[in-house]
PDB file of C-alpha atoms in Angstrom:
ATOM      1  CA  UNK A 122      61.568  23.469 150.074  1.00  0.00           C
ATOM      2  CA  UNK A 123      59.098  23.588 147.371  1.00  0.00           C
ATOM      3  CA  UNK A 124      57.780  26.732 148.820  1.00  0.00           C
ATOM      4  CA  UNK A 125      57.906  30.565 147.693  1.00  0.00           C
ATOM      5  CA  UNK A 126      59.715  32.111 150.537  1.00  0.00           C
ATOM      6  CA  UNK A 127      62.224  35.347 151.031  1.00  0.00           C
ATOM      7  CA  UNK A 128      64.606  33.548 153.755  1.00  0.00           C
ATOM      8  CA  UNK A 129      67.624  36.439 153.786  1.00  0.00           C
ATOM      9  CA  UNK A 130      69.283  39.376 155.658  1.00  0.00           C
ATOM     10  CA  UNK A 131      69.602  42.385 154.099  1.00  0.00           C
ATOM     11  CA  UNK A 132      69.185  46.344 154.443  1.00  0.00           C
ATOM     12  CA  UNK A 133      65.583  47.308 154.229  1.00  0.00           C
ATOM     13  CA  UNK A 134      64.301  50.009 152.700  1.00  0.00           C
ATOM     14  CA  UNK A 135      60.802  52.336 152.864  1.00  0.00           C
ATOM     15  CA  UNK A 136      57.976  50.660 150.929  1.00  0.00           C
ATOM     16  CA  UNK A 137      56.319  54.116 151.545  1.00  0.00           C
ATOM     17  CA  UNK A 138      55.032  56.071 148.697  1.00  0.00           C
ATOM     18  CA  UNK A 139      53.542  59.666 149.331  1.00  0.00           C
ATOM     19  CA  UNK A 140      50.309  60.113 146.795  1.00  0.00           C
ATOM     20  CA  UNK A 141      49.886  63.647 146.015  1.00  0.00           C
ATOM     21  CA  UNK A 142      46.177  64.612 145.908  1.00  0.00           C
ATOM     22  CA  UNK A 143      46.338  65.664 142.257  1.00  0.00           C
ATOM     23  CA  UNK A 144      46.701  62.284 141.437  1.00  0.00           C
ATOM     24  CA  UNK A 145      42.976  61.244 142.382  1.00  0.00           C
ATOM     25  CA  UNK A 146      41.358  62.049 139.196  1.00  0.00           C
ATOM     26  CA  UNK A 147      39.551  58.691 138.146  1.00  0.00           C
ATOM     27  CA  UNK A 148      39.747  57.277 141.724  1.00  0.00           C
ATOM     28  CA  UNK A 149      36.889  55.619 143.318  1.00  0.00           C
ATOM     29  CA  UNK A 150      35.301  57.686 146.275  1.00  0.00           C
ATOM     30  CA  UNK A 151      36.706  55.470 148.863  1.00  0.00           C
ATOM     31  CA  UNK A 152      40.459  55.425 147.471  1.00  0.00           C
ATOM     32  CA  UNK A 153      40.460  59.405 146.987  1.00  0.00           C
ATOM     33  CA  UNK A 154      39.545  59.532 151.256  1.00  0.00           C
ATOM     34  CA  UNK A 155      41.988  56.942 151.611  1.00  0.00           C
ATOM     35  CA  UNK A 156      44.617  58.793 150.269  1.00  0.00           C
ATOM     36  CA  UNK A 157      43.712  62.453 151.616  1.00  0.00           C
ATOM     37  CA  UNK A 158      43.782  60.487 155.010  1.00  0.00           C
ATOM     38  CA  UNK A 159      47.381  59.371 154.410  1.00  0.00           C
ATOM     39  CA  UNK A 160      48.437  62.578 153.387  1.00  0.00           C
ATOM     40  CA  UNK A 161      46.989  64.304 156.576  1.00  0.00           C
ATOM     41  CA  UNK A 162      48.216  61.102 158.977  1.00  0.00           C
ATOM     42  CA  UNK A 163      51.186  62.435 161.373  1.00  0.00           C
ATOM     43  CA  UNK A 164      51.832  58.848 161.931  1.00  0.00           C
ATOM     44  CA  UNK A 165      52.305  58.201 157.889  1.00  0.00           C
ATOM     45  CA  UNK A 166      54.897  60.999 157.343  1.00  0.00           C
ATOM     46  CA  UNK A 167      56.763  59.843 160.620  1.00  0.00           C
ATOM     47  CA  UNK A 168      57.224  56.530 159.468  1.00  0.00           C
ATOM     48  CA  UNK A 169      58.649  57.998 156.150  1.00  0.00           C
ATOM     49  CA  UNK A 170      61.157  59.710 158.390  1.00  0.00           C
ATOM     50  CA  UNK A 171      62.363  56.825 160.533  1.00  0.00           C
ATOM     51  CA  UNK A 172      62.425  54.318 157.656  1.00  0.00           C
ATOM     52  CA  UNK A 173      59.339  52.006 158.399  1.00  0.00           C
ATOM     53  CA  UNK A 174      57.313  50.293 156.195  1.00  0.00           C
ATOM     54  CA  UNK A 175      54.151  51.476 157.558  1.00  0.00           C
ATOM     55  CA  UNK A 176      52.376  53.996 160.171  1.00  0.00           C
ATOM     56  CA  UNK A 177      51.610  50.752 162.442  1.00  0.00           C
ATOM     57  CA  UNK A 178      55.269  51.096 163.648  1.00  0.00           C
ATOM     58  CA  UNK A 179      54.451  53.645 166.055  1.00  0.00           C
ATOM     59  CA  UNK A 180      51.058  51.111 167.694  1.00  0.00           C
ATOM     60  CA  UNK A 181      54.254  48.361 168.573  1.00  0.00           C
ATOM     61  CA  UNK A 182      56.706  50.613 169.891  1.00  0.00           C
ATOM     62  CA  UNK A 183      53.976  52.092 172.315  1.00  0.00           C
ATOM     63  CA  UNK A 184      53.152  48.971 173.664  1.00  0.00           C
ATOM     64  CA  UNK A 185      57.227  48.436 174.264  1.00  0.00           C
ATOM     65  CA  UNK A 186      57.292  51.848 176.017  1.00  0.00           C
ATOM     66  CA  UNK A 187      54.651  50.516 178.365  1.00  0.00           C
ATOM     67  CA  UNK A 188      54.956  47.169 178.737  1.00  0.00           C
ATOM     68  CA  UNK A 189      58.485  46.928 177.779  1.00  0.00           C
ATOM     69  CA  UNK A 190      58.254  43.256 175.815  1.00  0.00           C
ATOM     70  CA  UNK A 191      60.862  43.360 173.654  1.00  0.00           C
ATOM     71  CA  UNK A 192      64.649  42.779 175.000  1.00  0.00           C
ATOM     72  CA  UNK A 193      68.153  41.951 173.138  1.00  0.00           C
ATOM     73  CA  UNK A 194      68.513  38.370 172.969  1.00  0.00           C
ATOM     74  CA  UNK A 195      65.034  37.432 172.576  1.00  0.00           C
ATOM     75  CA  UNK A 196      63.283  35.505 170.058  1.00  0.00           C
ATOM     76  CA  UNK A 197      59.831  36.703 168.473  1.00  0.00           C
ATOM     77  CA  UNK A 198      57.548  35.344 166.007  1.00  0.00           C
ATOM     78  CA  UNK A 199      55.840  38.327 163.750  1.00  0.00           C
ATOM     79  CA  UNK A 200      52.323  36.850 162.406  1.00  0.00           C
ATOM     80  CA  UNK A 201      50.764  39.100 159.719  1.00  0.00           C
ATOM     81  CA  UNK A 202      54.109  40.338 159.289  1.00  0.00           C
ATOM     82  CA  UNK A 203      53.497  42.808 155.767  1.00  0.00           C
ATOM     83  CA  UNK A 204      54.631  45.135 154.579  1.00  0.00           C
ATOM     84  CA  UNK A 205      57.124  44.654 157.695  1.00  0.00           C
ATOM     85  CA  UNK A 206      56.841  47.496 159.991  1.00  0.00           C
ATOM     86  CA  UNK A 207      56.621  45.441 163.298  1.00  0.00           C
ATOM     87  CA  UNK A 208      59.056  43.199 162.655  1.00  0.00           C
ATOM     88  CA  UNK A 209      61.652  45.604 161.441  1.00  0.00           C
ATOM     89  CA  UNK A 210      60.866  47.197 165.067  1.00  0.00           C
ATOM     90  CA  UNK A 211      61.214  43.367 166.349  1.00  0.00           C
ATOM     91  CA  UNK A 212      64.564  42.880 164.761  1.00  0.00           C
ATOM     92  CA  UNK A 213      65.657  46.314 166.057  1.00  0.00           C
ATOM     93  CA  UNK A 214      65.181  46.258 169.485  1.00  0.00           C
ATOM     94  CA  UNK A 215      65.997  42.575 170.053  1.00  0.00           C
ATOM     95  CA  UNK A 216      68.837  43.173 168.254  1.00  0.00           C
ATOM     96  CA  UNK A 217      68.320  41.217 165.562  1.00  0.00           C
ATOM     97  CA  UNK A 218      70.073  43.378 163.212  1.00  0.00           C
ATOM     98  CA  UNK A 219      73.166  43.209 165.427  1.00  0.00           C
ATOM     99  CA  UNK A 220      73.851  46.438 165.669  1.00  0.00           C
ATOM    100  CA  UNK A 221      74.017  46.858 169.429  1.00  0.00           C
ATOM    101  CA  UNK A 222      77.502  45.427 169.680  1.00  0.00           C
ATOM    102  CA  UNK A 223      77.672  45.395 173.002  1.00  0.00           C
ATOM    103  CA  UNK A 224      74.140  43.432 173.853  1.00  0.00           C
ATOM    104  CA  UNK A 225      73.097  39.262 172.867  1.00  0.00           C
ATOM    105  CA  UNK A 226      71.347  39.183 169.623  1.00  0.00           C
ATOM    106  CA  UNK A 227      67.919  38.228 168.821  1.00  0.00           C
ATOM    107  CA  UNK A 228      65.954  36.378 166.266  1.00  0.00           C
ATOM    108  CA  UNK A 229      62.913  37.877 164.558  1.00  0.00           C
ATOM    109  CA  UNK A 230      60.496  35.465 161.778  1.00  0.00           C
ATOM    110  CA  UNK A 231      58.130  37.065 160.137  1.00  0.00           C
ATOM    111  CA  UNK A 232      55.081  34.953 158.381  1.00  0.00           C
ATOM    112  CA  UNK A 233      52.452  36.407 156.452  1.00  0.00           C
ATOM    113  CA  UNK A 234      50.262  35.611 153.216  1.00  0.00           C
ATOM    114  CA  UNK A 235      51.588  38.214 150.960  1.00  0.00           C
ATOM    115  CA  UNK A 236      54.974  39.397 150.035  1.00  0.00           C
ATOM    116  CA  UNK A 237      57.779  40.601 152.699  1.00  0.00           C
ATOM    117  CA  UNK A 238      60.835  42.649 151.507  1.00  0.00           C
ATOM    118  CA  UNK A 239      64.162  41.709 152.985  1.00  0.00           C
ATOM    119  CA  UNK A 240      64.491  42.586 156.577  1.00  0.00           C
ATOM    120  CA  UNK A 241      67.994  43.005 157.846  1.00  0.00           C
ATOM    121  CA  UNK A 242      67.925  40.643 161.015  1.00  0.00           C
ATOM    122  CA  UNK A 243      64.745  38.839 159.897  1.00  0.00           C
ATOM    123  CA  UNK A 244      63.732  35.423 158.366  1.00  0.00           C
ATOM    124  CA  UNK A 245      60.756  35.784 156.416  1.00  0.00           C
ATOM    125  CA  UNK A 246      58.222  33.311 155.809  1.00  0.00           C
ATOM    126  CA  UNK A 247      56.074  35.213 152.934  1.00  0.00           C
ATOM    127  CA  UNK A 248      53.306  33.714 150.694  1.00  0.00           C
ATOM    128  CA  UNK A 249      52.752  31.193 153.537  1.00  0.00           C
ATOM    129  CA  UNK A 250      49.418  31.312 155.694  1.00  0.00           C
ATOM    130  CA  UNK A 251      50.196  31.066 159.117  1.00  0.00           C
ATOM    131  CA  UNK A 252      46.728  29.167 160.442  1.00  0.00           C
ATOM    132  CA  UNK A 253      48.208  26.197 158.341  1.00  0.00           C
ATOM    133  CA  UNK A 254      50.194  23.371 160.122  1.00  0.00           C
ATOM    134  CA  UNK A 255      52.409  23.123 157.334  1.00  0.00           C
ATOM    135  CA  UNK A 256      53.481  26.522 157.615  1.00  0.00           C
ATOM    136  CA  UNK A 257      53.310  26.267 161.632  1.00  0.00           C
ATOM    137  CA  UNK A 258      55.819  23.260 161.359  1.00  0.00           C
ATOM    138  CA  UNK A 259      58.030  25.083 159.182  1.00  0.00           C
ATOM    139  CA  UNK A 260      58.077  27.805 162.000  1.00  0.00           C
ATOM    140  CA  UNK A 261      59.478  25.514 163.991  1.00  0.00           C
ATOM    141  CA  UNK A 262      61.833  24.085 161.666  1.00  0.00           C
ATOM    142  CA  UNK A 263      63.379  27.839 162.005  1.00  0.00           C
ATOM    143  CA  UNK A 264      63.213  27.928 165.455  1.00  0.00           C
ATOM    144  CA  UNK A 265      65.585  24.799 165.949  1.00  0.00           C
ATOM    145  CA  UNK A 266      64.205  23.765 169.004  1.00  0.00           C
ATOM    146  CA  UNK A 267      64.362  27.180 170.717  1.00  0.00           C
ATOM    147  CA  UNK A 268      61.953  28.479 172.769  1.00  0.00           C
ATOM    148  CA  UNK A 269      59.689  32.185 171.999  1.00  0.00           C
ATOM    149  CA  UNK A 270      59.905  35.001 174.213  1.00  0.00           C
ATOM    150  CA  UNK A 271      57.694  36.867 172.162  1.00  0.00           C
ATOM    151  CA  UNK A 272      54.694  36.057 169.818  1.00  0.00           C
ATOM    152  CA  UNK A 273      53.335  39.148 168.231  1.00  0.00           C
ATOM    153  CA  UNK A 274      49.967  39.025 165.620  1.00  0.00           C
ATOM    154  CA  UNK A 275      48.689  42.752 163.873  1.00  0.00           C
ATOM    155  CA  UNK A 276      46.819  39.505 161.426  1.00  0.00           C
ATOM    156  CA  UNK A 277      43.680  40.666 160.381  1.00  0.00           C
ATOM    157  CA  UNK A 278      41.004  38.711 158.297  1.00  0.00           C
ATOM    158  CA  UNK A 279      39.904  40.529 154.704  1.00  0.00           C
ATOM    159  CA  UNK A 280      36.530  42.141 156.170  1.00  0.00           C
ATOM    160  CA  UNK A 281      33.689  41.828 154.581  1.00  0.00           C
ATOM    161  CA  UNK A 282      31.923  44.957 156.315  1.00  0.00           C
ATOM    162  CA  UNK A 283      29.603  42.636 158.492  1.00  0.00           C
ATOM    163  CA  UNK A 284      31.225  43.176 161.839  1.00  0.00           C
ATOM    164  CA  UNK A 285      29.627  40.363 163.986  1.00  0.00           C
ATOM    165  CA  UNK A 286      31.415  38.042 161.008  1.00  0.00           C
ATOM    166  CA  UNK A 287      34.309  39.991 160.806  1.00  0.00           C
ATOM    167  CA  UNK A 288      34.744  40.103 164.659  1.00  0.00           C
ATOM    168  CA  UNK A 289      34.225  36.385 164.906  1.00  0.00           C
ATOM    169  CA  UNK A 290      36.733  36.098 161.687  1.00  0.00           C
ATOM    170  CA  UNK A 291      39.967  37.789 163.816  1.00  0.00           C
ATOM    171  CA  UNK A 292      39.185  36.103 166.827  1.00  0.00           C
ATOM    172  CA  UNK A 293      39.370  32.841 165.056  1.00  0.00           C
ATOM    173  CA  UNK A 294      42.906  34.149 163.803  1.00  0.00           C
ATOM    174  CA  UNK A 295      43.674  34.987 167.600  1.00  0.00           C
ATOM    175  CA  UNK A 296      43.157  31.649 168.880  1.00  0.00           C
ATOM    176  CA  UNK A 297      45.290  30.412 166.252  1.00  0.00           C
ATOM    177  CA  UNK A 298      47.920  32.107 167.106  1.00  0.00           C
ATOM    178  CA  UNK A 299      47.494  31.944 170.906  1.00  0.00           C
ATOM    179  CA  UNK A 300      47.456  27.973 170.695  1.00  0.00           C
ATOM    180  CA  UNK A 301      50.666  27.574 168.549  1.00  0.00           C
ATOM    181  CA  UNK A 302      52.658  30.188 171.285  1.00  0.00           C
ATOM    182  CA  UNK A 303      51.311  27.893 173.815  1.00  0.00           C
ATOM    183  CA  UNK A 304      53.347  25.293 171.797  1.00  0.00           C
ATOM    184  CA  UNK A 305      56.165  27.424 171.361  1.00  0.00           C
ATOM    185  CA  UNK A 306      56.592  29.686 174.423  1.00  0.00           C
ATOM    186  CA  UNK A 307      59.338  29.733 176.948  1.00  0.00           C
ATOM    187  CA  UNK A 308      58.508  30.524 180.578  1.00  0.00           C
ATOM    188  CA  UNK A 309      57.876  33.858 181.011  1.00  0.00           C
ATOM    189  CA  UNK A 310      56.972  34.551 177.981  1.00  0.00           C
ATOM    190  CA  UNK A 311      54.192  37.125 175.854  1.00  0.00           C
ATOM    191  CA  UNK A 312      51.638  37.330 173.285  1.00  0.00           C
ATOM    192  CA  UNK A 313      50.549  40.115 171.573  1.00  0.00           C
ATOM    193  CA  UNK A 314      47.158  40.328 169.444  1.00  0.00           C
ATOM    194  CA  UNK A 315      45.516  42.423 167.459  1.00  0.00           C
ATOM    195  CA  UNK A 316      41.459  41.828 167.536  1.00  0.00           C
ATOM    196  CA  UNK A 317      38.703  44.082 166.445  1.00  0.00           C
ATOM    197  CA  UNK A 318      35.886  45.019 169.901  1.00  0.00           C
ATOM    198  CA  UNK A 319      33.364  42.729 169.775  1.00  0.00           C
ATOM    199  CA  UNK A 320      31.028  40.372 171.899  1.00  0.00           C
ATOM    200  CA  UNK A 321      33.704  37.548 172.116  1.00  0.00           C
ATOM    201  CA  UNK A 322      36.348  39.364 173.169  1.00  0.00           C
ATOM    202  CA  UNK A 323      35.802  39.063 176.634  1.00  0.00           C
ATOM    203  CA  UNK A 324      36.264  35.146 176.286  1.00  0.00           C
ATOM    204  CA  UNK A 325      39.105  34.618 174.702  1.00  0.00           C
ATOM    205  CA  UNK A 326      40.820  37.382 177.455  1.00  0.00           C
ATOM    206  CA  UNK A 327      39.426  34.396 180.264  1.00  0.00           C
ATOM    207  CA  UNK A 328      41.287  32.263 178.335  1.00  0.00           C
ATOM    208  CA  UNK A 329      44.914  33.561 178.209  1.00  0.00           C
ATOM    209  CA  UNK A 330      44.276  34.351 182.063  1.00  0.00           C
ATOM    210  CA  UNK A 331      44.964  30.618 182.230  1.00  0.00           C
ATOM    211  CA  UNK A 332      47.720  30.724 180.948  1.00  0.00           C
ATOM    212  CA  UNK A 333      49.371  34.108 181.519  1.00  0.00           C
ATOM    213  CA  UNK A 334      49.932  35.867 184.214  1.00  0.00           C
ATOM    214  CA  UNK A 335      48.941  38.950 183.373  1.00  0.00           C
ATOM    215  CA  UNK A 336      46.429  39.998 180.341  1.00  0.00           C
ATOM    216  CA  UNK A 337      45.871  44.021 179.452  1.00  0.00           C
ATOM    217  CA  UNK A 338      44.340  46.156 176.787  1.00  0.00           C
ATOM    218  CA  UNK A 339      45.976  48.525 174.664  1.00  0.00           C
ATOM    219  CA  UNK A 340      44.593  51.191 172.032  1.00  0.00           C
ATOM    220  CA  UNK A 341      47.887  52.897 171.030  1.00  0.00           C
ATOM    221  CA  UNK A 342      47.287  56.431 170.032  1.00  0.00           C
ATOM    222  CA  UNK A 343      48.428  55.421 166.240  1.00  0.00           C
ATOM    223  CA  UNK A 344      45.271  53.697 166.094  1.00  0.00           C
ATOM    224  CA  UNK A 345      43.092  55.330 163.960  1.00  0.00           C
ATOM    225  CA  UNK A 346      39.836  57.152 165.840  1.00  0.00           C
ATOM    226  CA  UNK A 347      37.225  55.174 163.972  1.00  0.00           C
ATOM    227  CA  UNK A 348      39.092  51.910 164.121  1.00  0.00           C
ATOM    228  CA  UNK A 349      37.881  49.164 166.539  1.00  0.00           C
ATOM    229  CA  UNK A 350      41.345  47.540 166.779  1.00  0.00           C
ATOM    230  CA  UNK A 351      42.886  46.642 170.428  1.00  0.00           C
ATOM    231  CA  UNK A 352      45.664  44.680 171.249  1.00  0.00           C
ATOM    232  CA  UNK A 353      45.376  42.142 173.965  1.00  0.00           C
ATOM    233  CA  UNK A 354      48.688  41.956 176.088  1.00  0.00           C
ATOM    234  CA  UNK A 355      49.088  38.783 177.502  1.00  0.00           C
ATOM    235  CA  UNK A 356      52.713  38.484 180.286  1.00  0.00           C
ATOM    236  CA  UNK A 357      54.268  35.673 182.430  1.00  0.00           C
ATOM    237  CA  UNK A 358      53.327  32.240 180.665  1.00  0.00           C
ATOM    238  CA  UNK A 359      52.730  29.847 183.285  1.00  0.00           C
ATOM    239  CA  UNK A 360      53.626  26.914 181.458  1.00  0.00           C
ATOM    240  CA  UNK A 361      51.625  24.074 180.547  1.00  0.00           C
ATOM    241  CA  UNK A 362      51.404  22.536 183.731  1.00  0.00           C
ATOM    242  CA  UNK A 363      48.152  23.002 184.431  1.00  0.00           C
ATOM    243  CA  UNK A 364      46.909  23.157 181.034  1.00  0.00           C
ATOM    244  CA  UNK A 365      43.248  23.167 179.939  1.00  0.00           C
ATOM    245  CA  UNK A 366      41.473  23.162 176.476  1.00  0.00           C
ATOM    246  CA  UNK A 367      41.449  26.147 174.374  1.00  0.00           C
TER     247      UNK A 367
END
């Protein structure tokens, strides 16, 4: 399609790499804390164990445990998908991977700017950006006129370490991706976003109120302490019956 995508099934395998600290001589300040902060992360080493990608794993499968999203047989869209983490959870507990023999099988795709490894269960859309149409088309193209139970988004802009700008930055990403699930959605359906606390938050929850039934806060405990990341649970799409302008 003229595009650089990885569009397969296969086994995954642990992009994890454990740093030991005598390898920060020569390291900028910032990497050498980065790294000691891995190294001391219960959430990195557990993710080792269990075969995912990445510590942010453990944030998805908490909101599951609560709010109990994710099903066999459904079909999810992953935005911000790298390294892979949440949508090898996706593709695991919809059954994506078919390896529940005895429940329906999901569909996971995964889209996301940078690479993707192979996901068993998964169609990846990597090297695409998700806010374009072309890429939101293709999406669709995938999806074969089915209809999204779940839309999940851990997308994050790069931040530049202005937060009003940065905050404004991810919410921008969040209302991309809550207007294409409204185009997407089946009855019923969720959305999942990741945005960083800030004074526009509170807006874009009135929003999906209009549309959802139901709209919650999470901070998983994986979430790091000084992190302002929440994820905005939104249940129960109403439809588009009554639909106003986002």
């Amino acid at each position: 399609m003229g595009r650089k995508m990885l569009l397969r099934k296969f086994n995954t395998f642990s992009c994890l790499m454990k740093e030991k600290p005598t390898n920060l001589k020569g390291k900028k300040h910032s990497s050498q804390q980065w790294i000691v902060r891995q190294l001391k992360d219960p959430y990195v080493e557990k993710a080792k164990q269990h075969d995912y990608r990445c510590r942010s794993a453990f944030k998805l499968l908490e909101i599951n445990s609560k709010h109990h999203i994710l099903q066999p047989g459904m079909n999810v869209i992953d935005c911000g998908a790298a390294p892979g983490s949440w949508t090898q959870v996706a593709a695991r507990l919809v059954n994506a991977d078919q390896k529940m023999l005895d429940k329906p099988v999901g569909s996971v795709i995964g889209i996301d700017k940078l690479p993707i490894y192979p996901i068993e269960g998964a169609t990846l859309l990597a090297n695409m950006d998700f806010t374009k149409k072309g890429t939101q088309d293709l999406i669709k193209q995938y999806l074969n006129e089915r209809f999204v139970d779940v839309v999940l988004s851990d997308m994050a802009p790069n931040a530049i370490g202005m937060k009003d700008a940065d905050h404004e930055n991810i919410i921008k990403l969040a209302y991309s991706v809550f207007k294409f699930a409204l185009e997407v959605s089946s009855y019923e359906s969720t959305l999942v976003i990741k945005v960083w606390d800030g004074s526009m938050s509170p807006a874009l929850e009135k929003d999906l109120e209009l549309f959802y039934k139901v709209v919650k806060i999470a901070r998983p405990q994986a979430t790091r302490d000084e992190s302002s990341e929440k994820f905005i649970i939104a249940k129960g799409f109403k439809g588009l019956k009554t639909q106003a302008k986002v």
